[in-house]
PDB file of C-alpha atoms in Angstrom:
ATOM      1  CA  ALA A 807       0.063   0.110  -0.039  1.00  0.00           C
ATOM      2  CA  GLN A 808       3.037   2.459   0.748  1.00  0.00           C
ATOM      3  CA  ASP A 809       3.749   2.130  -3.114  1.00  0.00           C
ATOM      4  CA  GLU A 810       0.114   3.974  -3.718  1.00  0.00           C
ATOM      5  CA  ILE A 811       0.977   6.783  -1.822  1.00  0.00           C
ATOM      6  CA  SER A 812       1.704   9.776  -3.985  1.00  0.00           C
ATOM      7  CA  LYS A 813       3.663  12.885  -3.440  1.00  0.00           C
ATOM      8  CA  GLU A 814       1.223  14.516  -5.882  1.00  0.00           C
ATOM      9  CA  PRO A 815      -2.245  14.362  -6.604  1.00  0.00           C
ATOM     10  CA  ALA A 816      -3.608  12.519  -9.420  1.00  0.00           C
ATOM     11  CA  LYS A 817      -3.641  14.453 -12.729  1.00  0.00           C
ATOM     12  CA  SER A 818      -6.595  13.010 -14.265  1.00  0.00           C
ATOM     13  CA  GLN A 819      -8.709  13.829 -11.296  1.00  0.00           C
ATOM     14  CA  THR A 820     -10.012  17.398 -11.576  1.00  0.00           C
ATOM     15  CA  ASN A 821     -12.896  17.275  -8.907  1.00  0.00           C
ATOM     16  CA  ILE A 822     -11.458  16.603  -5.221  1.00  0.00           C
ATOM     17  CA  ILE A 823     -13.109  16.173  -1.687  1.00  0.00           C
ATOM     18  CA  SER A 824     -10.140  17.075   0.382  1.00  0.00           C
ATOM     19  CA  TYR A 825      -9.526  15.990   3.913  1.00  0.00           C
ATOM     20  CA  SER A 826      -6.484  15.894   6.314  1.00  0.00           C
ATOM     21  CA  LEU A 827      -6.426  14.431   9.850  1.00  0.00           C
ATOM     22  CA  SER A 828      -5.706  16.892  12.854  1.00  0.00           C
ATOM     23  CA  ASP A 829      -6.097  13.744  15.150  1.00  0.00           C
ATOM     24  CA  LYS A 830      -6.097   9.801  14.873  1.00  0.00           C
ATOM     25  CA  SER A 831      -9.024   9.339  17.124  1.00  0.00           C
ATOM     26  CA  ASP A 832     -11.222   6.290  16.173  1.00  0.00           C
ATOM     27  CA  ASN A 833     -13.986   8.722  15.145  1.00  0.00           C
ATOM     28  CA  THR A 834     -12.059  10.415  12.787  1.00  0.00           C
ATOM     29  CA  LEU A 835     -10.211   7.571  11.109  1.00  0.00           C
ATOM     30  CA  TYR A 836     -13.468   5.583  10.633  1.00  0.00           C
ATOM     31  CA  GLY A 837     -15.085   8.698   9.694  1.00  0.00           C
ATOM     32  CA  ILE A 838     -12.799   9.171   6.824  1.00  0.00           C
ATOM     33  CA  VAL A 839     -13.252   5.692   5.856  1.00  0.00           C
ATOM     34  CA  ARG A 840     -16.865   5.918   5.819  1.00  0.00           C
ATOM     35  CA  ASN A 841     -16.782   9.474   3.859  1.00  0.00           C
ATOM     36  CA  ILE A 842     -14.798   7.731   1.222  1.00  0.00           C
ATOM     37  CA  ILE A 843     -17.353   4.914   0.842  1.00  0.00           C
ATOM     38  CA  LEU A 844     -20.392   7.700   0.740  1.00  0.00           C
ATOM     39  CA  ALA A 845     -18.426   9.867  -1.537  1.00  0.00           C
ATOM     40  CA  LYS A 846     -18.503   6.979  -4.199  1.00  0.00           C
ATOM     41  CA  ARG A 847     -22.279   7.081  -4.149  1.00  0.00           C
ATOM     42  CA  LEU A 848     -23.099  10.869  -3.385  1.00  0.00           C
ATOM     43  CA  PHE A 849     -19.962  12.301  -5.482  1.00  0.00           C
ATOM     44  CA  PRO A 850     -19.360   9.415  -8.176  1.00  0.00           C
ATOM     45  CA  SER A 851     -17.337  12.072 -10.471  1.00  0.00           C
ATOM     46  CA  TRP A 852     -15.316  13.010  -7.554  1.00  0.00           C
ATOM     47  CA  THR A 853     -12.054  11.675  -5.751  1.00  0.00           C
ATOM     48  CA  VAL A 854     -11.326  11.879  -2.272  1.00  0.00           C
ATOM     49  CA  GLN A 855      -7.960  13.175  -1.299  1.00  0.00           C
ATOM     50  CA  LEU A 856      -6.477  12.760   2.266  1.00  0.00           C
ATOM     51  CA  ILE A 857      -3.491  15.062   2.657  1.00  0.00           C
ATOM     52  CA  LEU A 858      -0.988  13.640   5.459  1.00  0.00           C
ATOM     53  CA  SER A 859       2.556  14.300   6.561  1.00  0.00           C
ATOM     54  CA  GLN A 860       4.983  11.382   6.453  1.00  0.00           C
ATOM     55  CA  GLU A 861       4.637  11.010  10.225  1.00  0.00           C
ATOM     56  CA  ASN A 862       0.904  10.895   9.796  1.00  0.00           C
ATOM     57  CA  ILE A 863       1.133   8.232   7.074  1.00  0.00           C
ATOM     58  CA  THR A 864       3.223   6.160   9.449  1.00  0.00           C
ATOM     59  CA  SER A 865       1.280   6.536  12.541  1.00  0.00           C
ATOM     60  CA  ILE A 866      -2.091   5.710  11.017  1.00  0.00           C
ATOM     61  CA  PRO A 867      -2.941   2.041  11.514  1.00  0.00           C
ATOM     62  CA  GLN A 868      -2.055   0.166   8.165  1.00  0.00           C
ATOM     63  CA  GLN A 869      -5.547  -1.409   7.989  1.00  0.00           C
ATOM     64  CA  ILE A 870      -6.789   2.280   7.670  1.00  0.00           C
ATOM     65  CA  VAL A 871      -4.300   3.484   4.974  1.00  0.00           C
ATOM     66  CA  ASN A 872      -5.215   0.018   3.110  1.00  0.00           C
ATOM     67  CA  LYS A 873      -8.820   0.359   3.445  1.00  0.00           C
ATOM     68  CA  VAL A 874      -8.590   4.445   2.157  1.00  0.00           C
ATOM     69  CA  LEU A 875      -6.365   3.252  -0.897  1.00  0.00           C
ATOM     70  CA  LEU A 876      -8.730   0.062  -1.421  1.00  0.00           C
ATOM     71  CA  GLU A 877     -11.970   2.433  -1.362  1.00  0.00           C
ATOM     72  CA  GLY A 878     -10.509   4.689  -4.192  1.00  0.00           C
ATOM     73  CA  ALA A 879      -9.011   7.535  -2.325  1.00  0.00           C
ATOM     74  CA  LYS A 880      -5.764   9.266  -2.929  1.00  0.00           C
ATOM     75  CA  ILE A 881      -3.323   9.695  -0.136  1.00  0.00           C
ATOM     76  CA  VAL A 882      -0.986  12.814  -0.919  1.00  0.00           C
ATOM     77  CA  LYS A 883       1.951  13.526   1.096  1.00  0.00           C
ATOM     78  CA  LEU A 884       2.174  16.916   2.495  1.00  0.00           C
ATOM     79  CA  ASN A 885       5.039  19.068   0.854  1.00  0.00           C
ATOM     80  CA  ASP A 886       7.802  19.701   2.985  1.00  0.00           C
ATOM     81  CA  SER A 887       7.405  23.307   2.589  1.00  0.00           C
ATOM     82  CA  ALA A 888       3.922  23.085   4.405  1.00  0.00           C
ATOM     83  CA  MET A 889       4.849  21.085   7.359  1.00  0.00           C
ATOM     84  CA  HIS A 890       4.818  24.101   9.664  1.00  0.00           C
ATOM     85  CA  LEU A 891       1.039  24.665   9.146  1.00  0.00           C
ATOM     86  CA  PRO A 892      -1.336  23.139  11.716  1.00  0.00           C
ATOM     87  CA  ALA A 893      -2.703  19.860  10.242  1.00  0.00           C
ATOM     88  CA  TYR A 894      -6.092  20.928  10.130  1.00  0.00           C
ATOM     89  CA  LEU A 895      -5.367  23.661   7.282  1.00  0.00           C
ATOM     90  CA  TRP A 896      -3.521  21.050   4.924  1.00  0.00           C
ATOM     91  CA  ARG A 897      -6.916  19.923   3.672  1.00  0.00           C
ATOM     92  CA  HIS A 898      -7.273  23.483   2.322  1.00  0.00           C
ATOM     93  CA  LEU A 899      -3.963  23.248   0.505  1.00  0.00           C
ATOM     94  CA  VAL A 900      -5.621  21.357  -2.423  1.00  0.00           C
ATOM     95  CA  ALA A 901      -6.773  24.918  -3.754  1.00  0.00           C
ATOM     96  CA  ASP A 902      -3.137  25.428  -4.927  1.00  0.00           C
ATOM     97  CA  ASP A 903      -3.313  22.543  -7.139  1.00  0.00           C
ATOM     98  CA  PRO A 904      -3.678  23.713 -10.862  1.00  0.00           C
ATOM     99  CA  GLU A 905      -4.756  20.304 -11.796  1.00  0.00           C
ATOM    100  CA  VAL A 906      -7.963  20.589  -9.716  1.00  0.00           C
ATOM    101  CA  GLN A 907     -11.237  22.260 -11.333  1.00  0.00           C
ATOM    102  CA  TYR A 908     -13.472  22.006  -8.381  1.00  0.00           C
ATOM    103  CA  PHE A 909     -12.759  21.085  -4.760  1.00  0.00           C
ATOM    104  CA  ILE A 910     -14.675  20.722  -1.448  1.00  0.00           C
ATOM    105  CA  VAL A 911     -13.103  20.954   1.879  1.00  0.00           C
ATOM    106  CA  ARG A 912     -14.728  18.679   4.352  1.00  0.00           C
ATOM    107  CA  ASP A 913     -14.015  17.409   8.108  1.00  0.00           C
ATOM    108  CA  ALA A 914     -13.706  13.657   8.413  1.00  0.00           C
ATOM    109  CA  LYS A 915     -15.888  13.642  11.615  1.00  0.00           C
ATOM    110  CA  ARG A 916     -19.140  14.924   9.656  1.00  0.00           C
ATOM    111  CA  ARG A 917     -20.827  12.521   7.302  1.00  0.00           C
ATOM    112  CA  LEU A 918     -21.490  13.464   3.667  1.00  0.00           C
ATOM    113  CA  SER A 919     -25.023  13.358   2.811  1.00  0.00           C
ATOM    114  CA  SER A 920     -27.278  13.666  -0.135  1.00  0.00           C
ATOM    115  CA  ARG A 921     -28.019  17.007   0.946  1.00  0.00           C
ATOM    116  CA  ASP A 922     -24.578  17.943   0.681  1.00  0.00           C
ATOM    117  CA  ALA A 923     -24.304  16.365  -2.840  1.00  0.00           C
ATOM    118  CA  SER A 924     -27.248  18.477  -3.950  1.00  0.00           C
ATOM    119  CA  ALA A 925     -25.817  21.791  -2.569  1.00  0.00           C
ATOM    120  CA  VAL A 926     -22.715  20.860  -4.284  1.00  0.00           C
ATOM    121  CA  GLN A 927     -24.258  20.212  -7.804  1.00  0.00           C
ATOM    122  CA  GLU A 928     -26.426  23.550  -7.190  1.00  0.00           C
ATOM    123  CA  TRP A 929     -23.290  25.570  -6.806  1.00  0.00           C
ATOM    124  CA  ILE A 930     -21.481  24.060  -9.684  1.00  0.00           C
ATOM    125  CA  LYS A 931     -24.156  24.947 -12.024  1.00  0.00           C
ATOM    126  CA  SER A 932     -24.622  28.483 -10.732  1.00  0.00           C
ATOM    127  CA  GLY A 933     -21.026  29.244 -11.860  1.00  0.00           C
ATOM    128  CA  LYS A 934     -20.240  30.874  -8.636  1.00  0.00           C
ATOM    129  CA  ALA A 935     -16.426  30.899  -7.589  1.00  0.00           C
ATOM    130  CA  ILE A 936     -17.086  29.782  -3.973  1.00  0.00           C
ATOM    131  CA  HIS A 937     -19.333  27.448  -2.290  1.00  0.00           C
ATOM    132  CA  CYS A 938     -20.038  27.537   1.478  1.00  0.00           C
ATOM    133  CA  VAL A 939     -22.695  25.556   3.608  1.00  0.00           C
ATOM    134  CA  ARG A 940     -23.949  26.809   7.018  1.00  0.00           C
ATOM    135  CA  ASP A 941     -26.356  24.377   8.162  1.00  0.00           C
ATOM    136  CA  HIS A 942     -25.530  24.094  11.663  1.00  0.00           C
ATOM    137  CA  PRO A 943     -26.430  26.869  14.310  1.00  0.00           C
ATOM    138  CA  ASP A 944     -22.534  27.350  15.306  1.00  0.00           C
ATOM    139  CA  ASP A 945     -21.988  27.987  11.531  1.00  0.00           C
ATOM    140  CA  ILE A 946     -24.469  31.044  10.922  1.00  0.00           C
ATOM    141  CA  ASP A 947     -22.114  33.730  12.209  1.00  0.00           C
ATOM    142  CA  GLN A 948     -18.924  32.309  10.174  1.00  0.00           C
ATOM    143  CA  ALA A 949     -18.080  34.114   6.663  1.00  0.00           C
ATOM    144  CA  LEU A 950     -16.688  30.878   5.366  1.00  0.00           C
ATOM    145  CA  VAL A 951     -17.133  27.394   7.519  1.00  0.00           C
ATOM    146  CA  PRO A 952     -13.604  26.070   7.416  1.00  0.00           C
ATOM    147  CA  TYR A 953     -14.627  22.289   7.017  1.00  0.00           C
ATOM    148  CA  HIS A 954     -17.509  23.008   4.706  1.00  0.00           C
ATOM    149  CA  TRP A 955     -16.500  25.054   1.721  1.00  0.00           C
ATOM    150  CA  GLY A 956     -15.408  24.788  -1.712  1.00  0.00           C
ATOM    151  CA  ALA A 957     -14.339  26.651  -4.790  1.00  0.00           C
ATOM    152  CA  LYS A 958     -13.711  26.519  -8.373  1.00  0.00           C
ATOM    153  CA  SER A 959      -9.630  26.539  -8.172  1.00  0.00           C
ATOM    154  CA  SER A 960      -8.907  28.875 -11.113  1.00  0.00           C
ATOM    155  CA  ASP A 961     -11.558  31.404  -9.801  1.00  0.00           C
ATOM    156  CA  LEU A 962     -10.384  31.229  -6.502  1.00  0.00           C
ATOM    157  CA  ARG A 963      -6.698  31.896  -7.392  1.00  0.00           C
ATOM    158  CA  LYS A 964      -7.628  34.721  -9.243  1.00  0.00           C
ATOM    159  CA  LEU A 965      -9.489  36.207  -6.334  1.00  0.00           C
ATOM    160  CA  MET A 966      -6.847  35.325  -3.747  1.00  0.00           C
ATOM    161  CA  GLN A 967      -3.813  36.522  -5.959  1.00  0.00           C
ATOM    162  CA  VAL A 968      -1.568  34.183  -3.737  1.00  0.00           C
ATOM    163  CA  THR A 969      -1.600  30.687  -2.889  1.00  0.00           C
ATOM    164  CA  MET A 970      -3.698  29.066  -0.007  1.00  0.00           C
ATOM    165  CA  GLN A 971      -0.329  28.245   1.748  1.00  0.00           C
ATOM    166  CA  LYS A 972       0.940  31.757   1.357  1.00  0.00           C
ATOM    167  CA  THR A 973      -2.314  32.949   2.986  1.00  0.00           C
ATOM    168  CA  PHE A 974      -1.907  30.621   5.864  1.00  0.00           C
ATOM    169  CA  GLU A 975       1.636  31.930   6.631  1.00  0.00           C
ATOM    170  CA  ILE A 976       0.573  35.579   6.456  1.00  0.00           C
ATOM    171  CA  VAL A 977      -2.410  34.846   8.848  1.00  0.00           C
ATOM    172  CA  LEU A 978      -0.572  32.860  11.199  1.00  0.00           C
ATOM    173  CA  ASN A 979       2.510  35.326  11.415  1.00  0.00           C
ATOM    174  CA  ASP A 980       0.268  38.237  11.602  1.00  0.00           C
ATOM    175  CA  THR A 981      -0.414  39.203  15.520  1.00  0.00           C
ATOM    176  CA  ASN A 982      -2.733  41.929  14.323  1.00  0.00           C
ATOM    177  CA  ILE A 983      -5.134  39.634  12.448  1.00  0.00           C
ATOM    178  CA  THR A 984      -8.286  38.890  14.508  1.00  0.00           C
ATOM    179  CA  SER A 985     -10.206  35.770  14.638  1.00  0.00           C
ATOM    180  CA  THR A 986     -13.263  37.228  12.914  1.00  0.00           C
ATOM    181  CA  MET A 987     -13.689  37.122   8.967  1.00  0.00           C
ATOM    182  CA  PRO A 988     -15.359  39.926   6.910  1.00  0.00           C
ATOM    183  CA  ASP A 989     -18.802  39.154   5.434  1.00  0.00           C
ATOM    184  CA  VAL A 990     -18.360  37.271   2.045  1.00  0.00           C
ATOM    185  CA  ASP A 991     -20.129  38.558  -0.935  1.00  0.00           C
ATOM    186  CA  SER A 992     -22.801  36.400  -1.447  1.00  0.00           C
ATOM    187  CA  ASN A 993     -22.705  36.879  -5.220  1.00  0.00           C
ATOM    188  CA  VAL A 994     -19.117  35.231  -5.504  1.00  0.00           C
TER     189      VAL A 994
END
């Protein structure tokens, strides 16, 4: 199974559901496996991508790694230049891959659903650059829910004008930035 772990995302896959593991609890590990299985039914033209550090790859139980690969997901080894970023941010780095047309970022502890799939299809048909779901009371006041958003990669790169990795580095190093975000234009 270790031979199937790549340093780069699969070039033929342009729609990605991106995950990273910020902890190795049973809920997270089995959650990622369950979401990979659900993605095959709910997002059949999408590929699940799990971004992990080498340390994550070697510390996750081998049966989980094997199951992830067996179910058709891709495990992508984190680029060394991004190792200093917190693990919960790694899943967002999919935005920097020019081979990805659309991506959605999800949390392994939350299950994919048919409602989620319908919302993503509706978003893609809309032609808007960014998609965000706020379907829980805790999400209402967030401009962008960090575990429930997506984008058309090329449009996002035009809007941001820097890579996602660079954005995180700026934010993490700027002590003047507050934890709140401005409202996102609903027409984006």
